[in-house]
Amino acid sequence: MIETNRLIFQKITLDDFDEMKRILQNKSLMLLGWGKTYSDEEVTQWINKINEQYRFYGYSYWLVKTKSTHQTVGIMGALPTTVQEKEYVEIAYIVKKDFQGHGFAVEGMKGILDFLDKREESAPIIAQFVPENTASQKVAEKLDMTSYFSYNRDFNGEIREHLVYTCS
């Protein structure tokens, strides 16, 4: 399991449905990064998909909480992905509004990068986001990631440019 100075990571299960619903149905959190919110049925399907990824890859998204109060900070993870016919491991996160601006995204992503490094992950590691998501760009840069390329992709029915950053 991943742990940092202030954060603990735990696997997401169906027992976390209510917490995942609060995140995945929150428009202000979801629309910029994922371009959609999830119905109750989609939340259940998403949790099941995450559990399949744990079994198949050994990782996916985790529920991230503070060590001190066990409050949910958000979700963070690593996911195998294909971009322009090339295989990558993408790091991604959603941090709840109350915890934004306190360095949790950078700290959590460093924990995930350390986890992937220990696994000696062979695929290049990337982060991708729409250009308007300047907060994610700042997080990537604080992780010493650099601009790699951009491409257009389907963003829930709309073709949008995505910036791709990679570890140096």
CSV table of C-alpha atoms in Angstrom, one decimal:
chain,number,residue,atom,x,y,z
A,1,MET,CA,0.0,0.0,0.0
A,2,ILE,CA,1.1,3.6,-0.7
A,3,GLU,CA,1.7,6.0,2.2
A,4,THR,CA,3.3,9.5,2.3
A,5,ASN,CA,4.0,11.9,5.1
A,6,ARG,CA,0.3,13.1,5.3
A,7,LEU,CA,-1.6,10.6,3.2
A,8,ILE,CA,-2.7,6.9,3.2
A,9,PHE,CA,-4.0,5.1,0.1
A,10,GLN,CA,-6.6,2.3,0.2
A,11,LYS,CA,-8.2,0.2,-2.4
A,12,ILE,CA,-11.6,1.3,-3.4
A,13,THR,CA,-14.4,-1.2,-2.8
A,14,LEU,CA,-18.2,-1.2,-3.2
A,15,ASP,CA,-18.2,-0.2,0.5
A,16,ASP,CA,-16.9,3.1,-0.6
A,17,PHE,CA,-19.9,3.7,-2.9
A,18,ASP,CA,-21.2,6.8,-1.0
A,19,GLU,CA,-17.7,8.5,-0.9
A,20,MET,CA,-17.1,7.7,-4.6
A,21,LYS,CA,-20.6,9.0,-5.5
A,22,ARG,CA,-19.7,12.3,-3.7
A,23,ILE,CA,-16.6,12.6,-5.9
A,24,LEU,CA,-17.8,11.2,-9.2
A,25,GLN,CA,-21.1,13.1,-9.2
A,26,ASN,CA,-19.5,16.5,-8.2
A,27,LYS,CA,-19.7,18.7,-11.3
A,28,SER,CA,-17.0,21.1,-10.1
A,29,LEU,CA,-14.6,18.3,-9.7
A,30,MET,CA,-15.4,16.1,-12.6
A,31,LEU,CA,-16.2,18.4,-15.6
A,32,LEU,CA,-12.8,19.9,-16.1
A,33,GLY,CA,-10.8,16.7,-15.7
A,34,TRP,CA,-13.2,14.0,-16.9
A,35,GLY,CA,-15.8,16.0,-18.9
A,36,LYS,CA,-18.7,14.2,-17.2
A,37,THR,CA,-20.3,13.1,-14.0
A,38,TYR,CA,-21.5,9.6,-13.2
A,39,SER,CA,-24.9,8.2,-12.5
A,40,ASP,CA,-25.3,5.8,-9.5
A,41,GLU,CA,-25.1,2.9,-11.9
A,42,GLU,CA,-22.0,4.3,-13.5
A,43,VAL,CA,-20.4,4.7,-10.0
A,44,THR,CA,-20.9,1.0,-9.3
A,45,GLN,CA,-19.6,0.1,-12.7
A,46,TRP,CA,-16.5,2.3,-12.2
A,47,ILE,CA,-15.8,0.7,-8.8
A,48,ASN,CA,-16.1,-2.7,-10.4
A,49,LYS,CA,-13.7,-1.7,-13.2
A,50,ILE,CA,-11.2,-0.4,-10.7
A,51,ASN,CA,-11.3,-3.7,-8.8
A,52,GLU,CA,-10.7,-5.6,-12.1
A,53,GLN,CA,-7.6,-3.4,-12.7
A,54,TYR,CA,-6.2,-4.2,-9.2
A,55,ARG,CA,-6.5,-7.9,-10.0
A,56,PHE,CA,-5.0,-7.5,-13.5
A,57,TYR,CA,-2.4,-4.8,-13.1
A,58,GLY,CA,-1.8,-4.6,-9.4
A,59,TYR,CA,-2.9,-0.9,-9.3
A,60,SER,CA,-5.5,1.6,-10.4
A,61,TYR,CA,-7.2,4.4,-8.5
A,62,TRP,CA,-7.0,4.5,-4.7
A,63,LEU,CA,-9.1,6.3,-2.2
A,64,VAL,CA,-6.7,8.8,-0.5
A,65,LYS,CA,-7.2,10.0,3.1
A,66,THR,CA,-5.3,12.1,5.5
A,67,LYS,CA,-3.3,10.2,8.1
A,68,SER,CA,-4.3,12.6,10.9
A,69,THR,CA,-8.1,12.7,10.5
A,70,HIS,CA,-8.8,10.0,8.0
A,71,GLN,CA,-10.8,12.5,5.9
A,72,THR,CA,-11.1,11.7,2.2
A,73,VAL,CA,-8.8,13.9,0.1
A,74,GLY,CA,-9.8,12.4,-3.2
A,75,ILE,CA,-8.8,9.7,-5.5
A,76,MET,CA,-5.3,9.1,-7.1
A,77,GLY,CA,-4.0,6.5,-9.3
A,78,ALA,CA,-2.0,5.0,-12.1
A,79,LEU,CA,-3.7,3.4,-15.1
A,80,PRO,CA,-2.3,1.6,-18.2
A,81,THR,CA,-3.5,3.6,-21.2
A,82,THR,CA,-2.9,3.8,-24.9
A,83,VAL,CA,-2.4,7.1,-26.6
A,84,GLN,CA,-1.8,7.3,-30.4
A,85,GLU,CA,-1.2,3.5,-30.5
A,86,LYS,CA,1.6,3.6,-27.8
A,87,GLU,CA,1.3,2.1,-24.3
A,88,TYR,CA,1.8,4.3,-21.3
A,89,VAL,CA,1.0,4.4,-17.6
A,90,GLU,CA,-1.0,7.5,-16.8
A,91,ILE,CA,-1.0,9.1,-13.4
A,92,ALA,CA,-4.2,10.9,-12.5
A,93,TYR,CA,-6.1,12.4,-9.5
A,94,ILE,CA,-9.1,14.2,-8.3
A,95,VAL,CA,-8.7,16.2,-5.1
A,96,LYS,CA,-11.8,17.4,-3.3
A,97,LYS,CA,-12.2,21.2,-3.1
A,98,ASP,CA,-11.5,21.5,0.6
A,99,PHE,CA,-8.1,19.9,0.1
A,100,GLN,CA,-7.0,21.8,-3.0
A,101,GLY,CA,-4.1,24.2,-2.7
A,102,HIS,CA,-2.4,22.3,0.1
A,103,GLY,CA,0.1,20.2,-1.8
A,104,PHE,CA,-1.9,17.0,-1.5
A,105,ALA,CA,-1.9,16.3,-5.3
A,106,VAL,CA,1.9,16.7,-5.6
A,107,GLU,CA,2.5,14.6,-2.5
A,108,GLY,CA,0.2,11.9,-3.6
A,109,MET,CA,1.5,11.8,-7.1
A,110,LYS,CA,5.0,11.5,-5.8
A,111,GLY,CA,3.9,8.5,-3.7
A,112,ILE,CA,2.4,6.9,-6.8
A,113,LEU,CA,5.6,7.6,-8.8
A,114,ASP,CA,7.7,6.0,-6.1
A,115,PHE,CA,5.3,3.0,-6.1
A,116,LEU,CA,5.7,2.7,-9.9
A,117,ASP,CA,9.4,3.0,-9.7
A,118,LYS,CA,9.6,0.2,-7.2
A,119,ARG,CA,7.6,-2.0,-9.5
A,120,GLU,CA,10.1,-1.1,-12.3
A,121,GLU,CA,7.2,-0.2,-14.6
A,122,SER,CA,8.5,-0.4,-18.2
A,123,ALA,CA,5.9,1.8,-20.0
A,124,PRO,CA,6.6,5.5,-20.0
A,125,ILE,CA,4.7,7.4,-17.3
A,126,ILE,CA,2.5,10.3,-18.5
A,127,ALA,CA,-0.1,12.8,-17.2
A,128,GLN,CA,-2.6,14.2,-19.6
A,129,PHE,CA,-5.1,17.0,-19.3
A,130,VAL,CA,-7.0,19.7,-21.2
A,131,PRO,CA,-5.0,23.0,-21.6
A,132,GLU,CA,-7.6,24.8,-19.4
A,133,ASN,CA,-6.6,22.6,-16.5
A,134,THR,CA,-3.8,24.8,-15.3
A,135,ALA,CA,-3.8,23.3,-11.8
A,136,SER,CA,-2.9,19.9,-13.3
A,137,GLN,CA,-0.2,21.4,-15.4
A,138,LYS,CA,1.4,23.0,-12.3
A,139,VAL,CA,1.2,19.7,-10.5
A,140,ALA,CA,2.9,17.9,-13.4
A,141,GLU,CA,5.7,20.6,-13.5
A,142,LYS,CA,6.2,20.3,-9.7
A,143,LEU,CA,6.7,16.6,-10.3
A,144,ASP,CA,9.5,17.5,-12.8
A,145,MET,CA,7.4,16.3,-15.7
A,146,THR,CA,7.9,18.0,-19.0
A,147,SER,CA,5.6,18.7,-22.0
A,148,TYR,CA,5.8,15.7,-24.4
A,149,PHE,CA,3.1,16.3,-27.0
A,150,SER,CA,-0.5,17.2,-27.5
A,151,TYR,CA,-3.2,15.5,-29.4
A,152,ASN,CA,-7.0,15.7,-30.0
A,153,ARG,CA,-9.1,13.1,-28.3
A,154,ASP,CA,-12.8,12.3,-27.7
A,155,PHE,CA,-13.7,14.0,-24.4
A,156,ASN,CA,-17.1,12.5,-23.8
A,157,GLY,CA,-18.5,13.3,-27.2
A,158,GLU,CA,-16.4,16.4,-27.9
A,159,ILE,CA,-13.0,16.4,-29.6
A,160,ARG,CA,-10.6,18.4,-27.3
A,161,GLU,CA,-6.9,19.0,-27.3
A,162,HIS,CA,-5.0,17.2,-24.5
A,163,LEU,CA,-1.5,18.1,-23.3
A,164,VAL,CA,0.6,15.1,-22.4
A,165,TYR,CA,3.5,15.5,-19.9
A,166,THR,CA,6.1,12.8,-19.2
A,167,CYS,CA,8.7,12.1,-16.5
A,168,SER,CA,12.1,13.2,-17.6
